[in-house]
Amino acid sequence: MTMTAMPETEIAAPPRRFRQQAIAPWLFLLPGLLFFSVYVIVPIFQSFQISFYDWNGLDRPDGTSTAVYVGLENYRDLWDDPDFWTSLRNNAIWLVLYLLAIPGGLFIALFLNQTVTGIRLYKSLFFFPFVISQVVVGLVFTWFYDPTFGMINELLGLVGLGPVNILGDTRYATYGIIAAGLWPQTAYCMILYLTGLNAVDPEQIEAARLDGAKGPKMLWYVVLPQLRPATFIAFVVTVIGALRSFDLISIMTDGGPGFYSTSVLAFYMWDVALSEFGFRMGYGSAIAVILFLIMLIYIAGFLWKMYRDEKGV
Amino acid sequence: MFPTPIAKTSRTWQLTYQTLLPVAMVLWLLPLLAVMWFSIKPGADFTTGNYWGRPSSFEGFANYFLVFTGSDMPRYLWNSVMITVPTVAGAVALSCMTGFALGVYRFKGNLLIFFMFVAGNFVPFQILMVPVRDLTLDMGLYDTRIGLVLFHIAFQTGFCTLFMRNFIRALPRELIEAARVEGVSEWRIFWYVVLPLMRPAIAALAVLIFTFIWNDYFWAVVLTQSPESQPVTAGITSFNAQYRAMYHLMSAGSIVAAIPPVAMFFAMQKHFIAGLTLGAVK
């Protein structure tokens, strides 16, 4: 950087120092801001724009785009598109059921928050599903559910039930995928709570114990309030994870069985925009905009809380 | 400590707990153990219907050997390395600077820019997909590793900036003030005073980003399509198409694809968890 090359003269020091302090942050920000604007901020606005066009993603030989302005037509088409509503409904199911990862993670964290030999290894092994890619999680669960050799049917067979083809049945497929997603997500929440439990004030616990609090009461009135930061982060990452669900659906059912019965907006958008039957970039962007607006509710809430924390400090 | 330490409870509960632990763990990892079991069986077991019984012969070595020699798997793994490592370096470098700028200086728009990074890090990928794919095509970087790397660096900068800025915020300000009084230039303060203190944050971020990027699937299928550039998450689909219904090989392939981030996690566990649980404790 050129700044280090600046000659240091004693007399001119104070004004230059001030100027340096005013310019320095912008120089430090420049590369990051540039990258982030080009690849994240600007594309958000471009997607809004593209959603008003009918476009197959191609350019004419002279370099101009083949997009045709259609106003709100993509959004009107969405309204009459049953697959869009299926996806939206599945998104809602994901959102609700995914939140089970939070109590699930808390439960495992409480179970593992002990000091016996080998507990560190147990904690790592319980956390381990989160580190594996969702693609592999999807494959693992696809085989786990397989109607001919899957372990789940093997187990059901032992108690005289089954076989069920979970991923091949429109009634169960979405739930089967969500269960697969809950596996790593619960592990994530578990690690957040384990860290939180580590920081719980032992004196408060002892004091409450002397007052006769124990079990669920202690958990609810003494421990959980202290775990609020962990719960908040668990909530944020779980909601984001639920709305981003794409990998598992793509790997496990590819949106099927039938027409988009396990699709969510993230998957439907991708499939519409880059499907084998022709690219519909405008329509896809309209779906993306809807998904973005749903996510924006949560983003705004998160920023609002951060803003309050910043001002509080 | 909550719940009550096991050492202070009844002998029966202690014994129950000690037996419950391994049982619970096996149940928790059951789907994964099943795949490991598959990956050491010979292919013949699947045609004869011997899915869960004892393998008729131990073929672990042969199966994994074939994964590495009979398919594009080594190439996909190499692509993953060549996508992940530069992304980690780039995102960490950029966010050290942005985090420093936003954590140390007070200027108009500081919080606004910070919030922009945070918000951008949460947006659904789909809202970026069409323009980013288009941009990558226009730059002639579609289906190249570098095209994927550039996007990943940019996107990860959002999360990394959040992380770095909060970390730098927690450092003692007196250090920087003292250096300024000494007449040290801002760049040197960054390089010689702050950066050395950021080592734990850099380590934590590096392992986290490594895992995130290694496991990325969505952008891999949007921005690449050939074995020359596809990372292992996308390549595994072609691998599975090549070995359709050969479950012993598909299982071995999945395990190979999953190993690098798992190894990274176990090697750098402390940093990984410190990074992941940032903010979980006040």
XYZ file of C-alpha atoms in Angstrom:
595
model
C 0.000 0.000 0.000
C 1.155 3.491 -0.781
C 0.341 4.828 2.654
C 3.453 3.396 4.229
C 5.538 5.264 1.695
C 4.313 8.606 2.977
C 7.165 10.579 4.508
C 6.708 11.367 8.173
C 7.395 14.982 8.961
C 7.069 16.197 12.519
C 5.405 19.551 11.947
C 2.768 18.501 9.444
C 1.896 15.476 11.537
C -1.447 16.396 13.179
C -3.447 17.431 10.076
C -2.035 14.596 8.012
C -2.862 12.125 10.750
C -6.447 13.264 10.736
C -6.664 13.074 7.001
C -5.132 9.615 7.093
C -7.687 8.499 9.652
C -10.472 9.772 7.460
C -9.251 8.100 4.289
C -7.885 4.854 5.730
C -11.244 3.163 6.457
C -12.370 3.654 2.874
C -9.169 2.198 1.495
C -9.546 -0.811 3.765
C -13.165 -1.207 2.741
C -12.612 -0.763 -0.963
C -11.749 -4.300 -2.124
C -14.333 -6.022 0.051
C -17.024 -3.514 -0.788
C -16.270 -3.788 -4.477
C -16.540 -7.573 -4.521
C -19.628 -7.583 -2.367
C -21.402 -4.946 -4.437
C -20.696 -6.591 -7.758
C -21.672 -10.113 -6.707
C -24.311 -9.563 -4.021
C -25.827 -6.091 -3.769
C -26.217 -5.229 -7.445
C -27.568 -8.701 -8.430
C -30.400 -8.321 -5.905
C -31.638 -5.259 -7.771
C -30.997 -6.876 -11.138
C -33.148 -9.835 -10.131
C -35.993 -7.485 -9.293
C -35.598 -5.943 -12.718
C -35.398 -9.269 -14.568
C -38.591 -10.411 -12.850
C -40.486 -7.888 -15.021
C -39.173 -9.470 -18.206
C -39.795 -12.557 -20.235
C -36.314 -13.850 -20.920
C -34.750 -17.159 -21.910
C -31.312 -15.993 -20.812
C -29.919 -15.580 -24.306
C -28.413 -12.661 -26.153
C -28.772 -11.883 -29.852
C -25.639 -12.200 -31.981
C -25.191 -8.416 -31.775
C -24.982 -8.668 -27.989
C -28.358 -7.207 -27.079
C -30.607 -9.123 -24.748
C -33.667 -10.981 -26.026
C -35.648 -10.021 -22.926
C -39.138 -8.630 -23.451
C -40.721 -6.350 -20.891
C -43.942 -7.887 -19.556
C -44.603 -5.832 -16.437
C -46.219 -7.811 -13.655
C -47.182 -10.749 -15.839
C -44.715 -13.139 -14.200
C -46.276 -12.406 -10.837
C -49.780 -12.870 -12.226
C -48.717 -16.219 -13.677
C -47.322 -17.234 -10.304
C -50.698 -16.581 -8.726
C -52.291 -19.151 -11.063
C -49.420 -21.634 -10.837
C -50.306 -24.636 -8.639
C -46.640 -25.675 -8.424
C -45.783 -22.302 -6.958
C -48.397 -22.766 -4.243
C -47.191 -26.306 -3.563
C -43.686 -24.963 -3.137
C -44.848 -22.156 -0.892
C -46.828 -24.582 1.253
C -43.806 -26.869 1.524
C -41.717 -23.863 2.537
C -44.142 -23.263 5.391
C -43.911 -26.924 6.461
C -40.121 -26.711 6.371
C -40.128 -23.534 8.395
C -42.334 -24.959 11.130
C -40.828 -28.431 11.385
C -37.247 -27.235 11.071
C -37.704 -25.325 14.304
C -37.829 -28.705 16.055
C -34.050 -28.604 15.729
C -33.994 -26.035 18.544
C -35.646 -28.111 21.321
C -33.937 -31.187 19.871
C -30.546 -29.535 20.090
C -31.264 -28.313 23.610
C -32.276 -31.815 24.662
C -29.069 -33.394 23.356
C -26.982 -30.577 24.809
C -28.501 -31.181 28.246
C -27.879 -34.883 27.841
C -24.229 -34.329 26.950
C -23.440 -31.509 29.369
C -21.574 -33.775 31.779
C -17.990 -34.414 32.718
C -17.463 -38.140 32.289
C -14.546 -39.744 30.507
C -14.734 -39.541 26.754
C -17.500 -36.938 26.754
C -15.524 -34.672 24.442
C -15.436 -37.376 21.828
C -19.161 -37.977 22.245
C -19.855 -34.293 21.757
C -17.763 -34.244 18.577
C -19.471 -37.333 17.212
C -22.912 -35.902 17.908
C -21.912 -32.723 16.138
C -20.356 -34.503 13.187
C -23.484 -34.614 10.900
C -23.257 -30.834 10.599
C -19.796 -30.989 9.051
C -20.818 -33.387 6.282
C -22.114 -31.803 3.100
C -25.864 -31.832 2.606
C -25.300 -33.731 -0.613
C -23.850 -36.647 1.321
C -26.528 -36.318 4.021
C -29.112 -36.511 1.240
C -27.550 -39.626 -0.274
C -27.157 -41.284 3.104
C -30.805 -40.712 3.952
C -32.010 -41.733 0.492
C -30.419 -45.127 1.052
C -31.618 -45.173 4.641
C -35.207 -44.780 3.366
C -34.857 -47.141 0.411
C -37.909 -49.415 0.191
C -35.948 -52.551 -0.747
C -32.854 -52.402 1.436
C -33.111 -49.247 3.558
C -32.420 -49.654 7.223
C -35.631 -47.911 8.190
C -37.708 -50.634 6.548
C -35.462 -53.274 8.034
C -36.302 -51.835 11.459
C -39.986 -51.466 10.653
C -39.971 -55.071 9.496
C -38.761 -56.175 12.928
C -41.933 -54.846 14.507
C -44.100 -56.166 11.692
C -44.625 -52.897 9.824
C -43.743 -51.589 6.415
C -42.330 -51.523 3.943
C -42.937 -47.862 3.152
C -41.475 -45.971 0.245
C -41.011 -42.683 2.068
C -39.464 -40.683 -0.750
C -41.728 -42.218 -3.387
C -44.955 -41.274 -1.652
C -46.241 -37.712 -2.009
C -47.711 -37.921 1.480
C -44.419 -38.612 3.225
C -41.647 -37.400 0.931
C -41.382 -33.826 2.218
C -41.357 -35.018 5.818
C -38.672 -37.554 4.978
C -36.477 -34.818 3.528
C -37.090 -32.517 6.479
C -36.102 -35.327 8.847
C -32.842 -35.647 6.952
C -32.330 -31.884 7.236
C -33.063 -31.921 10.941
C -30.165 -34.261 11.508
C -27.367 -31.727 10.861
C -29.483 -28.780 12.013
C -30.108 -30.349 15.417
C -26.377 -30.938 15.726
C -25.804 -27.253 15.021
C -28.305 -26.151 17.676
C -26.780 -28.644 20.092
C -23.338 -27.084 19.800
C -24.802 -23.595 20.304
C -26.529 -24.750 23.480
C -23.491 -26.637 24.751
C -21.484 -23.442 24.491
C -24.309 -21.529 26.134
C -24.587 -24.033 28.991
C -20.875 -23.669 29.594
C -21.389 -20.005 30.347
C -24.404 -20.421 32.639
C -23.691 -18.818 35.987
C -23.084 -21.692 38.469
C -23.897 -19.526 41.480
C -27.389 -18.826 40.237
C -27.912 -22.538 39.696
C -26.726 -23.334 43.210
C -28.876 -20.583 44.695
C -31.912 -21.874 42.836
C -31.113 -25.384 43.971
C -31.074 -24.245 47.591
C -34.498 -22.725 46.962
C -35.674 -26.162 45.916
C -35.815 -25.614 42.161
C -34.953 -28.597 40.025
C -35.674 -30.416 36.782
C -37.966 -28.685 34.301
C -38.688 -25.766 36.629
C -35.006 -24.987 37.003
C -34.598 -25.307 33.244
C -37.475 -22.993 32.451
C -36.968 -20.272 35.045
C -33.218 -20.251 35.642
C -31.325 -21.881 32.782
C -33.302 -20.939 29.668
C -33.292 -17.187 30.373
C -29.505 -17.380 30.501
C -29.445 -19.291 27.234
C -31.317 -16.598 25.347
C -28.392 -15.521 23.137
C -27.913 -19.167 22.092
C -31.631 -19.587 21.428
C -31.667 -16.429 19.328
C -28.798 -17.583 17.121
C -30.288 -21.072 16.868
C -33.549 -19.506 15.708
C -31.842 -17.309 13.111
C -29.701 -20.056 11.598
C -32.604 -22.520 11.597
C -34.990 -20.171 9.814
C -32.336 -19.263 7.258
C -31.488 -22.944 6.828
C -35.153 -23.853 6.316
C -35.697 -21.176 3.679
C -32.454 -22.082 1.918
C -33.264 -25.795 1.695
C -32.252 -26.842 -1.773
C -29.478 -29.432 -1.712
C -31.460 -32.139 0.056
C -34.495 -31.786 -2.207
C -32.370 -31.764 -5.319
C -30.476 -34.895 -4.240
C -33.241 -36.900 -2.587
C -36.278 -36.425 -4.824
C -35.371 -33.800 -7.431
C -38.659 -32.113 -6.560
C -40.773 -35.224 -7.136
C -42.564 -37.539 -6.826
C -45.122 -36.259 -9.286
C -45.105 -32.576 -10.142
C -43.023 -30.674 -7.620
C -44.640 -32.379 -4.643
C -41.514 -31.852 -2.506
C -40.440 -28.605 -4.118
C -39.821 -25.409 -2.162
C -39.395 -21.925 -3.593
C -35.602 -22.208 -3.670
C -35.834 -25.416 -5.660
C -38.705 -24.331 -7.887
C -36.873 -21.144 -8.842
C -33.784 -23.065 -9.851
C -35.772 -25.639 -11.771
C -37.786 -23.043 -13.676
C -34.808 -20.849 -14.530
C -32.406 -23.610 -15.567
C -34.633 -26.536 -16.470
C -34.117 -28.830 -19.420
C -37.327 -27.528 -20.990
C -35.930 -24.069 -21.590
C -34.716 -21.277 -19.381
C -37.328 -18.961 -17.901
C -35.140 -16.382 -16.212
C -37.859 -13.783 -15.691
C -40.303 -16.215 -14.133
C -37.550 -17.686 -11.981
C -36.527 -14.230 -10.820
C -40.102 -13.486 -9.803
C -40.036 -16.595 -7.594
C -36.670 -15.497 -6.191
C -38.105 -12.087 -5.384
C -40.949 -13.673 -3.414
C -38.484 -15.834 -1.500
C -36.285 -12.806 -0.903
C -39.214 -10.823 0.490
C -40.088 -13.647 2.882
C -36.469 -13.784 4.028
C -36.403 -10.003 4.342
C -38.831 -10.186 7.270
C -36.266 -12.201 9.183
C -33.309 -10.157 7.998
C -35.036 -6.955 9.113
C -35.775 -8.474 12.506
C -32.172 -9.564 12.896
C -30.815 -6.159 11.905
C -33.264 -4.447 14.238
C -32.014 -6.502 17.154
C -28.402 -5.842 16.191
C -29.145 -2.142 15.938
C -30.603 -2.093 19.436
C -27.605 -4.022 20.790
C -25.217 -1.597 19.093
C -26.978 1.407 20.552
C -27.202 -0.259 23.933
C -23.440 -0.719 24.189
C -23.780 -26.758 36.458
C -26.989 -27.885 34.860
C -28.110 -30.602 34.714
C -26.838 -32.020 38.004
C -23.350 -33.472 37.514
C -23.541 -37.202 37.085
C -20.996 -37.733 39.862
C -23.484 -36.335 42.381
C -26.348 -38.605 41.398
C -27.362 -42.115 42.398
C -25.280 -45.091 41.377
C -28.095 -46.504 39.208
C -28.476 -43.313 37.221
C -24.702 -43.152 36.760
C -24.685 -46.637 35.296
C -27.743 -45.921 33.140
C -26.108 -42.786 31.810
C -22.867 -44.588 30.994
C -24.728 -47.211 28.981
C -27.108 -44.713 27.419
C -24.290 -42.618 25.977
C -22.897 -45.139 23.465
C -26.384 -46.409 22.592
C -27.609 -42.899 21.853
C -24.538 -42.203 19.776
C -24.957 -45.311 17.657
C -28.619 -44.438 17.073
C -27.699 -40.871 16.179
C -25.083 -41.937 13.654
C -27.060 -44.925 12.363
C -27.615 -43.628 8.799
C -23.921 -42.935 8.488
C -22.851 -46.242 9.980
C -25.111 -47.951 7.460
C -23.263 -46.287 4.604
C -19.896 -47.231 6.095
C -21.138 -50.790 6.359
C -22.188 -50.766 2.696
C -18.857 -49.384 1.586
C -16.886 -52.442 2.742
C -19.182 -55.015 1.141
C -18.615 -56.700 -2.202
C -21.005 -55.795 -5.016
C -22.251 -59.375 -5.128
C -23.940 -58.950 -1.734
C -26.314 -56.420 -3.224
C -27.347 -58.641 -6.101
C -27.973 -61.593 -3.777
C -29.998 -59.449 -1.382
C -27.534 -59.717 1.477
C -27.823 -56.042 2.420
C -27.403 -56.125 6.157
C -25.812 -59.483 6.855
C -22.116 -60.118 7.250
C -20.191 -59.147 4.107
C -19.439 -62.308 2.138
C -15.931 -60.897 1.802
C -14.206 -57.756 3.020
C -13.879 -55.458 0.036
C -13.205 -52.153 1.798
C -9.802 -51.609 0.211
C -10.924 -52.697 -3.231
C -13.984 -50.438 -3.176
C -12.115 -47.334 -2.084
C -9.292 -48.115 -4.461
C -11.764 -48.268 -7.329
C -13.280 -44.926 -6.315
C -9.872 -43.347 -6.796
C -8.841 -45.191 -9.933
C -12.037 -45.989 -11.833
C -13.719 -42.590 -11.913
C -13.257 -38.828 -12.067
C -13.313 -38.671 -8.276
C -9.666 -37.566 -7.839
C -10.283 -34.755 -10.284
C -13.423 -33.611 -8.453
C -11.530 -33.673 -5.176
C -8.725 -31.645 -6.680
C -11.234 -29.134 -8.053
C -12.755 -28.834 -4.594
C -9.332 -28.076 -3.156
C -8.617 -25.532 -5.876
C -11.958 -23.844 -5.240
C -11.953 -23.988 -1.458
C -8.406 -22.913 -0.607
C -8.307 -19.706 -2.699
C -11.781 -18.792 -1.436
C -10.672 -19.151 2.168
C -7.575 -17.033 1.545
C -9.482 -14.375 -0.386
C -12.447 -14.053 1.944
C -10.254 -13.948 5.043
C -7.947 -11.322 3.510
C -10.802 -9.074 2.397
C -12.670 -9.378 5.667
C -9.619 -8.653 7.800
C -9.543 -5.290 6.085
C -13.281 -4.595 6.090
C -13.547 -5.798 9.684
C -10.678 -3.495 10.657
C -12.246 -0.539 8.879
C -15.654 -1.087 10.467
C -14.387 -2.090 13.898
C -11.799 0.614 14.470
C -12.898 3.794 12.714
C -15.842 5.989 13.484
C -17.185 7.536 10.325
C -20.482 8.352 8.740
C -22.120 5.305 7.210
C -20.113 2.822 9.258
C -23.123 1.038 10.699
C -24.972 1.216 7.400
C -22.163 -0.530 5.525
C -21.819 -3.062 8.288
C -25.528 -3.857 8.143
C -25.317 -4.165 4.383
C -22.694 -6.903 4.748
C -24.757 -8.656 7.401
C -27.998 -8.480 5.418
C -26.327 -9.620 2.214
C -24.993 -12.671 3.972
C -28.563 -13.802 4.738
C -30.208 -13.375 1.337
C -31.460 -16.474 -0.484
C -29.031 -17.613 -3.162
C -31.797 -17.617 -5.771
C -32.090 -13.829 -5.781
C -28.465 -13.698 -6.963
C -28.545 -16.679 -9.279
C -29.563 -15.250 -12.648
C -27.420 -12.075 -12.545
C -24.371 -13.873 -11.121
C -24.616 -16.632 -13.707
C -24.948 -13.995 -16.394
C -21.991 -12.008 -15.099
C -19.873 -15.147 -14.946
C -20.841 -16.015 -18.519
C -20.024 -12.487 -19.700
C -16.583 -12.649 -18.122
C -15.972 -15.951 -19.862
C -15.614 -17.660 -16.513
C -18.609 -19.988 -16.725
C -17.597 -23.570 -15.966
C -14.224 -22.526 -14.549
C -12.959 -22.862 -11.021
C -11.982 -19.214 -10.880
C -15.532 -18.141 -11.714
C -16.791 -20.061 -8.706
C -13.968 -18.770 -6.497
C -14.695 -15.110 -7.282
C -18.335 -15.466 -6.352
C -17.608 -17.410 -3.179
C -15.057 -14.833 -2.015
C -17.554 -12.044 -2.542
C -20.432 -13.794 -0.821
C -18.424 -15.083 2.136
C -17.052 -11.592 2.732
C -20.457 -10.750 4.237
C -20.296 -13.331 6.986
C -16.555 -12.871 7.501
C -16.953 -9.132 7.920
C -19.606 -9.646 10.592
C -17.262 -12.012 12.353
C -14.081 -9.947 12.062
C -15.665 -6.645 12.914
C -17.152 -8.010 16.147
C -13.848 -9.632 17.010
C -11.885 -6.423 16.460
C -14.477 -4.492 18.444
C -13.650 -6.639 21.456
C -9.904 -5.914 21.258
C -8.557 -3.261 23.650
C -8.762 0.109 21.870
C -5.875 1.470 23.938
C -3.456 -0.524 21.802
C -4.500 1.336 18.688
C -4.633 4.699 20.438
C -1.157 4.153 21.845
C 0.214 3.288 18.423
C -1.372 6.425 16.959
C 0.223 8.583 19.617
C 3.538 7.014 18.637
C 2.878 8.214 15.109
C 2.457 4.812 13.531
C 0.643 4.969 10.197
C -2.801 3.387 9.921
C -1.636 0.659 7.568
C 1.150 -0.288 9.955
C -1.282 -0.343 12.876
C -3.367 -2.795 10.882
C -0.420 -4.926 9.873
C 1.718 -4.932 13.014
C -0.720 -4.250 15.848
C -4.130 -5.621 14.971
C -3.441 -8.468 12.549
C -1.269 -10.468 14.978
C -4.079 -10.256 17.540
C -6.562 -11.576 15.005
C -4.891 -14.939 14.607
C -7.541 -16.887 16.547
C -10.306 -15.226 14.535
C -8.493 -15.972 11.287
C -8.073 -19.612 12.254
C -11.729 -19.931 13.250
C -12.956 -18.292 10.068
C -10.620 -20.302 7.876
C -11.947 -23.667 9.090
C -15.547 -22.493 8.945
C -15.280 -21.143 5.424
C -13.388 -24.230 4.343
C -16.316 -26.384 5.433
C -18.978 -24.088 3.968
C -17.306 -23.874 0.583
C -16.287 -27.507 0.377
C -19.907 -28.455 1.032
C -21.443 -25.960 -1.378
C -23.662 -27.595 -3.930
C -25.988 -24.920 -5.259
C -23.362 -22.652 -6.817
C -21.426 -25.615 -8.070
C -24.380 -26.718 -10.204
C -25.226 -23.166 -11.267
C -21.747 -22.062 -12.321
C -20.005 -25.252 -13.453
C -20.948 -28.317 -15.474
C -17.913 -30.313 -16.550
C -15.477 -32.571 -14.689
C -12.758 -30.006 -15.478
C -14.201 -27.601 -12.944
C -16.880 -29.303 -10.868
C -16.194 -29.770 -7.171
C -16.887 -33.077 -5.493
C -20.381 -32.171 -4.239
C -21.583 -31.743 -7.817
C -19.335 -34.450 -9.207
C -20.743 -37.108 -6.907
C -23.973 -37.060 -8.958
C -22.086 -38.005 -12.108
C -20.130 -40.522 -10.070
C -23.386 -42.083 -8.895
C -24.716 -42.124 -12.443
C -21.584 -44.010 -13.508
C -22.030 -46.602 -10.756
C -25.818 -46.731 -10.746
C -27.145 -49.319 -8.284
C -23.615 -50.312 -7.252
C -24.234 -49.306 -3.690
C -20.887 -50.433 -2.353
C -19.110 -47.976 -4.670
C -21.592 -45.141 -4.248
C -21.252 -45.491 -0.482
C -17.472 -45.433 -0.651
C -17.645 -42.399 -2.953
C -19.888 -40.489 -0.540
C -17.557 -41.185 2.319
C -14.557 -40.003 0.326
C -16.415 -36.799 -0.567
C -17.291 -36.178 3.074
C -13.883 -36.829 4.594
C -11.963 -33.552 4.010
C -14.262 -31.229 5.981
C -14.652 -33.893 8.663
C -10.879 -34.204 8.971
C -10.627 -30.416 9.085
C -13.200 -30.311 11.846
C -11.484 -32.899 14.003
C -8.065 -31.305 13.492
C -9.212 -27.772 14.268
C -12.151 -28.504 16.523
C -11.497 -25.770 19.056
C -11.334 -23.044 16.403
C -14.263 -24.438 14.498
C -16.593 -24.376 17.481
C -15.330 -20.997 18.637
C -16.224 -19.630 15.209
C -19.572 -21.308 14.961
C -20.792 -20.308 18.388
C -19.720 -16.696 18.148
C -22.489 -14.713 19.798
C -24.052 -17.731 21.511
C -22.688 -16.388 24.781
C -22.965 -12.802 25.871
